[in-house]
C-alpha positions as MATLAB code, in Angstrom:
seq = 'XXXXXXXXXXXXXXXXXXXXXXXXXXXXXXXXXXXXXXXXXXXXXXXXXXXXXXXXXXXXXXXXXXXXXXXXXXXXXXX';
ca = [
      -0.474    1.250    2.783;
       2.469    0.155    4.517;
       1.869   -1.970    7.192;
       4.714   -3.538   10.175;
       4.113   -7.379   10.018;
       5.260   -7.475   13.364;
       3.225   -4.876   14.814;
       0.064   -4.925   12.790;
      -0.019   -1.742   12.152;
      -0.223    0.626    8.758;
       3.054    2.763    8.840;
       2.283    6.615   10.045;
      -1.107    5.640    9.457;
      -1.253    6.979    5.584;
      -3.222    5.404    2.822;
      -2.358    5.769   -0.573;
      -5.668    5.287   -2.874;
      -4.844    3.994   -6.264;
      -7.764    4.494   -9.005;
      -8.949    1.101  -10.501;
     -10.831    0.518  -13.646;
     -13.159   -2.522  -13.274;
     -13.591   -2.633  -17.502;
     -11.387   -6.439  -17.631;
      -8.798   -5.028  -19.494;
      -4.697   -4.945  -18.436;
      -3.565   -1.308  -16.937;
      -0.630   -0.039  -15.402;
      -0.034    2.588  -12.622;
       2.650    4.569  -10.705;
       1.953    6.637   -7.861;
       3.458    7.965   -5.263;
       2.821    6.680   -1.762;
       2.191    9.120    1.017;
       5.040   10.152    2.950;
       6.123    8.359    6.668;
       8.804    8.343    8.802;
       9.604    5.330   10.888;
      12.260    3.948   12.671;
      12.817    0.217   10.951;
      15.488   -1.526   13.200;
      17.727   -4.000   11.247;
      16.187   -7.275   10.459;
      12.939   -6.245   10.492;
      10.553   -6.093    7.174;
       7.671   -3.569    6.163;
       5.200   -4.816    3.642;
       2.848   -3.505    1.283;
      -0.901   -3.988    1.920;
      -3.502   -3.502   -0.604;
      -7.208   -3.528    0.677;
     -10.393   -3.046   -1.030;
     -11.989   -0.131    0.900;
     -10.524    2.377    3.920;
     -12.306    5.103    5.813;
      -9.886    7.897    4.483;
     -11.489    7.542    1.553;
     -15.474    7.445    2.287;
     -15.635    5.643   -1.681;
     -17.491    2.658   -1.399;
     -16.788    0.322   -4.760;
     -18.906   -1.678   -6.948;
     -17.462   -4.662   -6.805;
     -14.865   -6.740   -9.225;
     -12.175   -8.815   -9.273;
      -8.614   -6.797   -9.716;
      -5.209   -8.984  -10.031;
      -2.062   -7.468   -9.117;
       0.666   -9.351  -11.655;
       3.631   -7.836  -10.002;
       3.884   -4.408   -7.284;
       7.543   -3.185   -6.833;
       8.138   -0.739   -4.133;
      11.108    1.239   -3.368;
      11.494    2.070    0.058;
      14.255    5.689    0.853;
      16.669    5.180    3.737;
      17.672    7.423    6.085;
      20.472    6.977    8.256;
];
């Protein structure tokens, strides 16, 4: 989700859920996050937050460890 440091809060309130396989070997994925609108004044950051569980999604997991070696997000700009 995308969250405003400053605020606390996740961005238009949207989760994304990205599909993890717990089998220890290296994957890759793209998606698409869901869409938001929000006014971002200048100087001020959004960031990416990736949790383990969210009520949107009533999918309770297993357990594992996952490591994220690199997330790149592009963010389009309106205005």
């Amino acid at each position: 989700q995308i969250v405003d440091p400053r605020t606390r809060t996740a961005v238009g309130n949207q989760i994304t859920p990205l599909p993890v396989a717990l089998d220890g070997k290296r994957h890759t994925a793209t998606l698409r996050l869901e869409a938001i609108s929000y006014d971002l004044r200048k100087g001020r950051r959004l960031q990416v937050q990736v949790v383990a569980q969210s009520s949107a999604y009533d999918v309770h997991p297993k357990g594992g460890t996952v490591r994220f070696s690199r997330i790149g997000v592009r963010l389009p700009l309106a205005g």
